[in-house]
Amino acid sequence: MAETFDIAIVGAGITGCAIARQLARYDLSICAIEAANDIAMGASKANGGLVHAGYDPAPGTVKAQVNARGCELYGTWAQELGFLFRRTGSMVLGFNDEDRAHLEKLRQNGLANGVPALSIIGPDRIHELEPRASAKATCALWCPSTGYVDPFEVAIAALENAVANGVTFMRSAPVEAIEVAGSDDGAARFTLVTPAGDVRCRYLINAAGNGAADISHMAGAEEFQMVWRQGNIVVLDKEPRALMPLYPVPTPVSKGVIVTGTVHGNTVITATAAVREPGDTQTYATDVDALLTGARKLVPDLGTRRVVRAFAGGRPVIKGTNDFFIGQSAVVPGLFQAAGIQSPGVASAPAIAERMEQVLRDAGVVLRKRDDWDPIRRAPDDFDRAPLVRKEELIESDPAWGQIVCRCETVPEAEIVAAIRRRPGAVSVEGVKRRCRAGMGRCQSGFCQSRVVTILARELGCDPSKVLLEDAGSWLVEGPLKGGVR
Ligand SMILES: Cc1cc2nc3c(=O)[nH]c(=O)nc-3n(C[C@H](O)[C@H](O)[C@H](O)COP(=O)(O)OP(=O)(O)OC[C@H]3O[C@@H](n4cnc5c(N)ncnc54)[C@H](O)[C@@H]3O)c2cc1C
């Protein structure tokens, strides 16, 4: 017997999770359905984490409307949801008169899009703001509202808050077919067929990233095609002081190679842009070269031999448009599209959610505020960042807080256990990593992976040979593990 909800959201990337969080404040039953076994497993786990300010999109586009607003909302979202967000400001560096003219165009775009406090500055101010910026830069667009986040932390925090407010999360549930009943008579209109069980709902929100065209097609709605605009990214080891995001003058299809700090103090070089086969998450030597060369132009003293990781993701682009598609389907009423959420989807996520709420309202969906909605998510303890007194309290409460499993990122056993026990919790080694950084550091899990496997096996009540690196089929060990944790 299929479970019935008012709203089903397909896709638990940053878009679906933000929408779930936004709508959880209303008296509605909501289900977030995800094909993978965890949150943020698509583009939302493989991006630069930049909260772009919004001077880039062409004025009048949907992107332009949600980017600056999303960037503005990040302050409140970070506070309420307890995720790390640094509003550092950024500079787009220019090296000649042609670049300067381009910067002025960006500034005008930004003004039209509602981006606050943009200005064009000269070399002295550039080096005051970021002493490591290239001395060859003659001008820059200074944008104080830019920032950065850990994108999967945002998605996880938003969905945890949604679940705490009653949203149901179905994982490992790829939607394989959609049946649509003839008319919206107030009853559930859509039946979503998944191997984890069918779901019925009155309203359907398509936030399926690179799978959005398939969902739209299955429902008999708009026919469009997705283009996998692939990007490679490299992560460098931590710096004593995180770099301010530095951008080059953008190209027609991308913002170019950007150098940025991260909330944990690493440096990230992001991202190339090339149309590749759907699902291609390989890194390419040519792309990595392009990243390192582009980065050195912005930050000449960058220690590019300090790369700890290279990875790739695919921006969910709708063929034939560079814009987001957010709105009710013109073909199938009751189906709402949040599709084509390419860059700046991370930066825009809170505003995409806000816009989706307005779209539902305009379509006549009754949104009645719940008295018991709690906007606050209590962030889990982060041992590495905790003050000494808190560290002592934690170890006093449970000695497992003193058992350091990941030495690079100082993650103790108890923090890993907490990551698995949260709702929704980690079910794989990478899921643990995304929640508490075990394995995210310099050695990239060389020392701690087998211990994380042991803890997962113990917590999930399975044999270590059943523990997954990431999604279904990605087992790590065949025989018994030596040693292990307690
Ligand atoms: C290299 C790169 C760099 C980027 N850098 C930035 C940046 O710095 N700042 C920024 O703002 N944006 C950036 N972006 C863009 C950003 O990552 C995306 O806009 C954003 O992650 C899209 O989120 P989403 O939730 O819409 O899609 P996804 O994260 O892809 O989520 C969609 C989800 O839907 C699920 N799904 C698909 N089909 C089905 C189905 N049939 N049934 C159930 N579930 C399904 C998928 O498994 C997936 O989890 C970058 C993107 C890339 C690739």
XYZ file of C-alpha atoms and ligand atoms in Angstrom:
539
model
C 0.000 0.000 0.000
C 1.567 3.303 -1.092
C 2.084 5.986 1.531
C 0.312 9.260 0.755
C 1.670 12.777 1.257
C 0.535 16.284 0.394
C 3.872 16.987 -1.268
C 6.648 14.749 -2.583
C 9.996 16.306 -3.445
C 12.152 14.253 -5.797
C 15.865 14.779 -5.148
C 17.699 15.455 -1.899
C 20.437 17.689 -3.224
C 20.791 21.200 -1.861
C 17.725 22.327 -3.863
C 15.368 19.597 -2.625
C 16.660 19.844 0.956
C 16.268 23.631 1.031
C 12.710 23.344 -0.331
C 11.875 20.632 2.221
C 13.142 22.883 5.009
C 11.191 25.875 3.711
C 7.902 23.983 3.398
C 8.236 22.101 6.702
C 6.908 25.220 8.458
C 3.460 24.572 6.971
C 0.770 22.135 7.933
C 1.561 19.673 5.160
C 2.764 16.096 5.003
C 5.977 16.050 2.952
C 8.258 13.327 1.680
C 11.746 13.882 0.203
C 12.629 11.008 -2.108
C 16.242 10.353 -3.069
C 17.662 7.814 -5.512
C 20.988 7.566 -3.695
C 21.524 6.303 -0.162
C 22.272 9.732 1.297
C 21.726 13.466 1.040
C 23.732 15.624 -1.428
C 25.039 12.838 -3.631
C 24.732 14.658 -6.972
C 26.107 18.067 -7.983
C 25.654 19.209 -4.376
C 28.631 17.157 -3.213
C 30.984 18.209 -6.015
C 31.176 21.968 -6.259
C 33.177 24.956 -5.094
C 30.906 25.856 -2.167
C 30.959 29.501 -3.149
C 28.076 31.694 -2.158
C 28.420 33.904 -5.205
C 27.019 37.377 -4.653
C 24.847 37.612 -7.791
C 26.552 40.163 -10.086
C 27.135 37.482 -12.715
C 23.669 36.398 -13.995
C 22.034 38.511 -16.695
C 19.478 40.891 -15.150
C 15.901 39.702 -15.529
C 16.759 35.998 -15.469
C 15.469 33.709 -12.728
C 19.081 33.150 -11.718
C 19.547 36.871 -11.212
C 16.456 37.033 -9.027
C 17.418 34.188 -6.717
C 21.211 34.531 -6.558
C 21.546 37.844 -4.693
C 18.589 36.958 -2.450
C 20.062 33.517 -1.697
C 23.379 35.096 -0.778
C 21.548 37.508 1.536
C 19.558 34.695 3.198
C 22.678 32.645 3.971
C 23.384 34.676 7.118
C 20.036 33.719 8.688
C 20.106 30.157 7.394
C 23.589 29.578 8.817
C 22.520 30.908 12.199
C 19.317 28.890 12.361
C 20.730 25.687 10.938
C 24.125 25.827 12.645
C 26.319 25.347 9.592
C 29.591 27.161 8.895
C 29.351 30.170 6.613
C 32.060 32.767 6.055
C 31.031 36.050 4.421
C 34.548 37.025 3.397
C 33.866 39.201 0.385
C 35.553 38.515 -2.954
C 37.427 40.202 -5.756
C 37.258 39.735 -9.523
C 40.784 40.594 -10.633
C 41.456 42.557 -13.796
C 44.831 42.878 -15.494
C 44.264 45.440 -18.268
C 41.853 48.048 -19.628
C 39.700 45.459 -21.371
C 39.242 43.626 -18.067
C 38.406 46.906 -16.362
C 35.596 47.530 -18.872
C 34.297 44.025 -18.154
C 34.403 44.647 -14.407
C 32.307 47.755 -14.905
C 29.743 45.649 -16.811
C 29.664 43.170 -13.932
C 29.196 46.028 -11.481
C 26.237 47.306 -13.509
C 24.765 43.771 -13.610
C 25.214 43.530 -9.883
C 23.479 46.855 -9.274
C 20.546 45.694 -11.433
C 20.413 42.378 -9.546
C 20.412 44.039 -6.110
C 23.950 43.095 -5.052
C 25.047 45.477 -2.299
C 28.181 47.627 -2.019
C 30.016 46.732 -5.239
C 32.983 48.889 -6.144
C 35.949 48.921 -8.485
C 39.217 49.218 -6.633
C 42.876 49.670 -7.486
C 46.097 47.800 -6.606
C 46.619 49.251 -3.093
C 43.168 48.262 -1.885
C 43.461 44.847 -3.599
C 46.582 44.054 -1.606
C 45.153 45.396 1.592
C 42.170 43.028 1.195
C 44.148 39.988 -0.002
C 47.922 40.344 0.214
C 48.419 37.146 -1.808
C 46.473 38.422 -4.844
C 48.657 38.862 -7.931
C 50.695 42.080 -7.912
C 49.956 42.272 -11.645
C 46.262 42.950 -11.002
C 45.575 46.585 -11.863
C 41.909 46.665 -10.844
C 39.263 44.511 -9.185
C 35.541 44.319 -8.581
C 35.242 44.243 -4.781
C 32.136 42.486 -3.586
C 31.734 42.328 0.206
C 28.707 40.005 0.249
C 30.370 36.886 -1.280
C 31.041 33.961 1.038
C 31.507 30.229 1.182
C 30.036 27.136 2.825
C 30.461 23.386 2.855
C 27.647 22.638 0.380
C 26.861 19.184 1.753
C 26.769 20.552 5.283
C 24.098 23.021 4.142
C 22.005 20.278 2.497
C 22.387 17.938 5.472
C 21.526 20.698 7.959
C 18.455 21.751 5.960
C 17.130 18.203 5.689
C 17.870 17.403 9.333
C 15.815 20.447 10.273
C 13.043 19.419 7.866
C 12.986 15.876 9.283
C 12.933 17.235 12.847
C 9.821 19.153 11.750
C 8.095 16.054 10.420
C 9.336 15.607 6.831
C 9.853 11.969 5.791
C 13.110 11.090 4.035
C 13.172 8.072 1.697
C 16.659 7.112 0.562
C 17.730 4.522 -2.015
C 14.419 5.211 -3.726
C 14.969 6.157 -7.382
C 11.686 7.247 -8.943
C 11.298 4.904 -11.909
C 7.808 5.778 -13.118
C 5.108 8.340 -12.390
C 1.398 7.765 -12.819
C -0.741 10.886 -13.045
C -4.481 10.749 -12.362
C -6.714 12.799 -14.667
C -7.640 15.779 -12.510
C -6.743 17.457 -9.263
C -9.873 16.704 -7.222
C -8.118 17.271 -3.911
C -6.911 13.681 -3.659
C -3.403 12.399 -4.355
C -2.824 12.868 -8.036
C 0.643 11.448 -8.550
C 1.891 7.946 -7.830
C 5.664 7.644 -7.808
C 6.981 4.155 -8.360
C 10.242 3.353 -6.556
C 11.929 0.053 -5.590
C 11.641 1.172 -1.954
C 7.851 1.413 -2.247
C 5.386 3.647 -4.035
C 4.526 7.143 -2.877
C 1.330 9.004 -3.624
C 1.098 12.768 -3.444
C -1.128 15.649 -4.401
C 1.728 17.948 -5.425
C 5.046 16.919 -6.881
C 8.243 18.973 -6.787
C 10.952 18.046 -9.271
C 14.348 18.853 -7.733
C 16.166 15.937 -9.336
C 19.248 17.792 -10.610
C 20.636 15.938 -13.598
C 17.620 13.584 -13.407
C 15.093 16.454 -13.703
C 14.367 15.904 -17.407
C 13.551 12.233 -16.721
C 11.142 13.151 -13.925
C 9.417 15.754 -16.094
C 9.169 13.217 -18.926
C 7.822 10.447 -16.634
C 5.061 12.796 -15.464
C 4.159 13.754 -19.061
C 5.211 17.356 -18.397
C 7.693 19.630 -20.226
C 10.131 17.797 -22.476
C 13.655 19.101 -22.045
C 17.122 17.622 -22.074
C 19.875 17.881 -19.518
C 23.434 18.739 -20.451
C 26.179 17.515 -18.117
C 28.436 20.557 -17.870
C 31.290 18.901 -16.098
C 33.728 20.689 -13.821
C 36.982 19.551 -12.199
C 38.013 20.964 -8.833
C 41.178 20.584 -6.762
C 41.545 20.937 -3.006
C 44.827 22.041 -1.466
C 46.033 21.450 2.063
C 45.107 23.912 4.811
C 46.705 27.352 4.884
C 47.522 29.363 8.023
C 44.968 31.912 6.740
C 42.169 31.025 4.329
C 42.251 32.931 1.047
C 39.526 35.369 0.090
C 37.713 34.148 -3.067
C 39.509 35.557 -6.109
C 37.792 35.369 -9.503
C 39.096 36.056 -12.993
C 36.989 37.976 -15.477
C 34.294 35.384 -16.428
C 33.959 33.532 -19.730
C 30.609 33.336 -21.597
C 29.776 29.920 -20.009
C 31.482 29.960 -16.648
C 32.950 32.122 -13.964
C 36.416 30.853 -14.878
C 39.026 29.394 -12.533
C 38.419 30.725 -9.015
C 40.710 30.377 -6.012
C 38.950 30.342 -2.668
C 39.372 29.403 0.945
C 36.990 26.964 2.605
C 35.260 27.042 5.974
C 37.853 24.558 7.226
C 40.895 26.526 6.014
C 41.795 24.575 2.858
C 42.264 26.234 -0.497
C 40.027 25.198 -3.381
C 40.586 25.850 -7.084
C 37.239 25.673 -8.903
C 36.169 24.842 -11.639
C 36.575 23.902 -15.299
C 33.519 23.701 -17.561
C 33.163 21.214 -20.427
C 30.159 19.349 -21.805
C 30.816 15.646 -21.158
C 28.915 12.349 -21.047
C 26.183 12.325 -18.384
C 27.518 10.818 -15.167
C 31.188 11.478 -15.986
C 32.896 12.277 -12.677
C 36.432 11.532 -13.868
C 39.104 14.131 -13.388
C 41.193 15.006 -16.427
C 44.880 15.956 -16.448
C 44.153 18.771 -18.919
C 41.492 20.200 -16.600
C 43.712 19.964 -13.539
C 46.503 21.710 -15.482
C 44.076 24.442 -16.506
C 43.028 24.862 -12.860
C 46.584 25.118 -11.567
C 47.620 27.527 -14.338
C 44.526 29.686 -13.824
C 45.040 29.718 -10.065
C 48.686 30.809 -10.308
C 47.592 33.780 -12.374
C 45.448 34.973 -9.455
C 47.712 33.849 -6.588
C 51.290 33.456 -7.858
C 52.673 32.042 -4.593
C 50.046 29.275 -4.402
C 51.696 25.993 -3.380
C 50.078 23.938 -6.101
C 52.052 20.837 -5.042
C 49.917 20.832 -1.919
C 46.929 19.281 -3.747
C 45.221 16.713 -1.510
C 42.277 15.861 -3.722
C 40.860 16.364 -7.212
C 37.227 15.603 -8.033
C 34.543 16.392 -10.586
C 30.802 16.974 -10.813
C 28.211 17.793 -13.455
C 26.219 21.011 -13.411
C 22.545 20.220 -14.225
C 22.042 22.454 -17.261
C 18.868 22.466 -19.378
C 19.812 22.285 -23.061
C 19.150 25.551 -24.849
C 19.002 27.806 -21.813
C 21.440 29.059 -19.269
C 18.694 29.824 -16.751
C 16.992 27.996 -13.878
C 13.467 26.630 -14.448
C 11.447 27.264 -11.308
C 7.680 27.198 -11.613
C 4.521 25.170 -12.038
C 4.468 22.942 -15.086
C 2.400 24.471 -17.873
C 1.469 20.929 -18.988
C 0.778 19.050 -15.752
C -0.738 21.251 -13.038
C 0.367 20.183 -9.586
C 3.893 19.416 -10.799
C 6.413 22.060 -9.797
C 9.811 22.275 -11.442
C 13.049 23.264 -9.726
C 15.122 22.155 -12.679
C 18.290 23.245 -14.453
C 19.820 24.316 -11.155
C 23.331 24.725 -12.489
C 25.696 27.255 -10.922
C 24.943 29.285 -8.780
C 22.629 26.667 -7.291
C 24.414 26.540 -3.959
C 24.404 30.307 -3.559
C 20.752 30.504 -4.565
C 19.366 27.518 -2.620
C 17.635 29.406 0.238
C 16.036 31.784 -2.275
C 15.035 28.957 -4.636
C 13.197 27.470 -1.664
C 11.561 30.812 -0.903
C 10.574 31.207 -4.545
C 9.128 27.695 -4.664
C 6.973 28.568 -1.650
C 5.642 31.597 -3.557
C 5.037 29.510 -6.691
C 2.973 27.029 -4.638
C 1.043 29.861 -3.025
C 0.308 31.436 -6.421
C -0.907 28.047 -7.662
C -3.451 27.977 -4.842
C -1.724 25.487 -2.537
C -2.960 26.189 0.996
C 0.022 26.992 3.225
C -1.049 27.169 6.872
C 1.758 27.925 9.358
C 2.322 25.278 12.027
C 2.510 26.475 15.648
C 5.197 23.958 16.495
C 7.640 24.627 13.626
C 11.173 24.923 14.976
C 13.608 26.755 12.682
C 16.599 25.834 14.810
C 18.873 22.856 14.223
C 21.339 22.151 16.985
C 24.624 21.507 15.214
C 26.520 18.417 16.337
C 29.661 18.920 18.440
C 32.717 19.524 16.286
C 35.551 18.321 18.509
C 38.363 19.942 16.534
C 36.797 23.396 16.712
C 35.446 23.096 20.269
C 37.080 25.194 22.994
C 39.228 23.252 25.468
C 36.591 23.328 28.227
C 34.019 21.805 25.893
C 36.533 19.146 24.775
C 37.063 18.236 28.454
C 33.326 18.102 29.108
C 32.807 15.821 26.120
C 35.586 13.420 27.135
C 34.241 13.433 30.698
C 30.771 12.506 29.353
C 32.120 9.684 27.172
C 35.769 8.602 26.792
C 35.071 7.877 23.095
C 35.356 11.659 22.592
C 39.036 11.247 23.449
C 39.641 8.396 20.959
C 40.914 10.222 17.891
C 40.139 8.207 14.761
C 40.940 10.738 12.013
C 44.262 12.317 12.928
C 44.358 14.849 10.103
C 41.051 16.457 11.058
C 41.051 15.454 14.777
C 37.787 13.526 14.640
C 37.124 11.267 17.624
C 35.139 8.058 17.646
C 32.168 9.628 19.456
C 31.798 12.263 16.717
C 31.653 9.529 14.077
C 29.047 7.649 16.116
C 27.009 10.867 16.381
C 27.196 11.325 12.586
C 25.765 7.827 12.115
C 23.040 8.267 14.740
C 21.730 11.631 13.544
C 18.462 11.761 11.621
C 19.046 11.229 8.732
C 22.396 9.676 9.647
C 25.403 8.480 7.676
C 25.214 4.963 6.209
C 28.566 4.901 4.386
C 32.203 5.890 4.859
C 31.715 8.934 2.622
C 28.509 9.808 4.471
C 30.531 9.906 7.688
C 33.164 12.033 5.960
C 30.619 14.572 4.728
C 29.131 14.924 8.204
C 32.217 15.129 10.429
C 35.261 15.252 8.095
C 36.771 11.897 9.093
C 38.946 11.080 6.048
C 38.730 14.597 4.589
C 42.248 15.660 5.563
C 45.761 15.440 4.221
C 46.000 11.625 4.183
C 42.535 11.306 2.555
C 41.503 8.478 4.910
C 44.683 6.396 4.479
C 44.958 5.994 8.251
C 41.346 6.076 9.449
C 39.234 4.335 6.810
C 39.398 0.852 8.320
C 38.472 2.238 11.745
C 35.508 4.125 10.267
C 34.402 0.882 8.582
C 34.551 -0.905 11.953
C 32.490 1.802 13.676
C 29.913 1.808 10.866
C 29.611 -1.988 11.014
C 29.103 -1.877 14.767
C 26.553 0.980 14.631
C 24.603 -0.389 11.655
C 24.693 -3.930 13.070
C 26.283 -5.486 9.993
C 29.474 -7.249 9.017
C 32.343 -4.944 7.865
C 32.153 -6.615 4.457
C 28.690 -5.047 4.053
C 29.883 -1.503 4.817
C 29.835 0.790 1.788
C 32.309 3.416 0.705
C 29.501 5.409 -0.911
C 26.411 4.050 -2.653
C 25.086 0.562 -3.346
C 27.729 -1.939 -4.481
C 30.766 -0.010 -3.208
C 31.927 -2.549 -0.588
C 35.419 -2.049 0.743
C 36.540 -5.273 2.422
C 36.133 -8.960 1.754
C 37.563 -10.582 4.876
C 37.828 -9.740 8.577
C 39.470 -6.448 9.606
C 42.484 -6.497 11.901
C 42.346 -4.349 15.045
C 39.392 -1.988 14.943
C 37.874 0.222 17.580
C 37.130 -1.167 21.035
C 32.163 21.608 -10.657
C 31.016 22.410 -10.088
C 31.267 23.560 -9.348
C 30.199 24.295 -8.838
N 30.457 25.357 -8.006
C 29.437 26.046 -7.462
C 29.692 27.085 -6.544
O 30.833 27.329 -6.140
N 28.628 27.806 -6.091
C 27.361 27.558 -6.498
O 26.457 28.283 -6.103
N 27.073 26.512 -7.312
C 28.086 25.754 -7.796
N 27.827 24.684 -8.605
C 26.433 24.344 -8.902
C 25.781 23.549 -7.780
O 26.598 22.454 -7.395
C 24.421 23.050 -8.235
O 23.689 24.144 -8.717
C 23.613 22.426 -7.117
O 24.375 21.506 -6.385
C 22.396 21.722 -7.699
O 21.700 21.110 -6.646
P 20.423 20.212 -6.932
O 19.924 19.795 -5.599
O 19.503 20.936 -7.825
O 20.991 18.985 -7.750
P 21.800 17.668 -7.168
O 22.698 18.036 -6.077
O 22.370 17.019 -8.347
O 20.619 16.836 -6.539
C 19.671 16.167 -7.302
C 19.343 14.879 -6.587
O 18.263 14.242 -7.254
C 18.471 12.850 -7.189
N 17.715 12.208 -8.258
C 17.926 12.285 -9.594
N 17.033 11.518 -10.251
C 16.238 10.941 -9.311
C 15.148 10.027 -9.361
N 14.686 9.550 -10.523
N 14.581 9.637 -8.190
C 15.032 10.123 -7.005
N 16.076 10.983 -6.903
C 16.659 11.394 -8.045
C 19.975 12.703 -7.366
O 20.434 11.462 -6.850
C 20.497 13.888 -6.586
O 20.840 13.567 -5.256
C 28.870 23.907 -9.101
C 28.637 22.734 -9.821
C 29.692 21.970 -10.281
C 29.427 20.691 -10.986
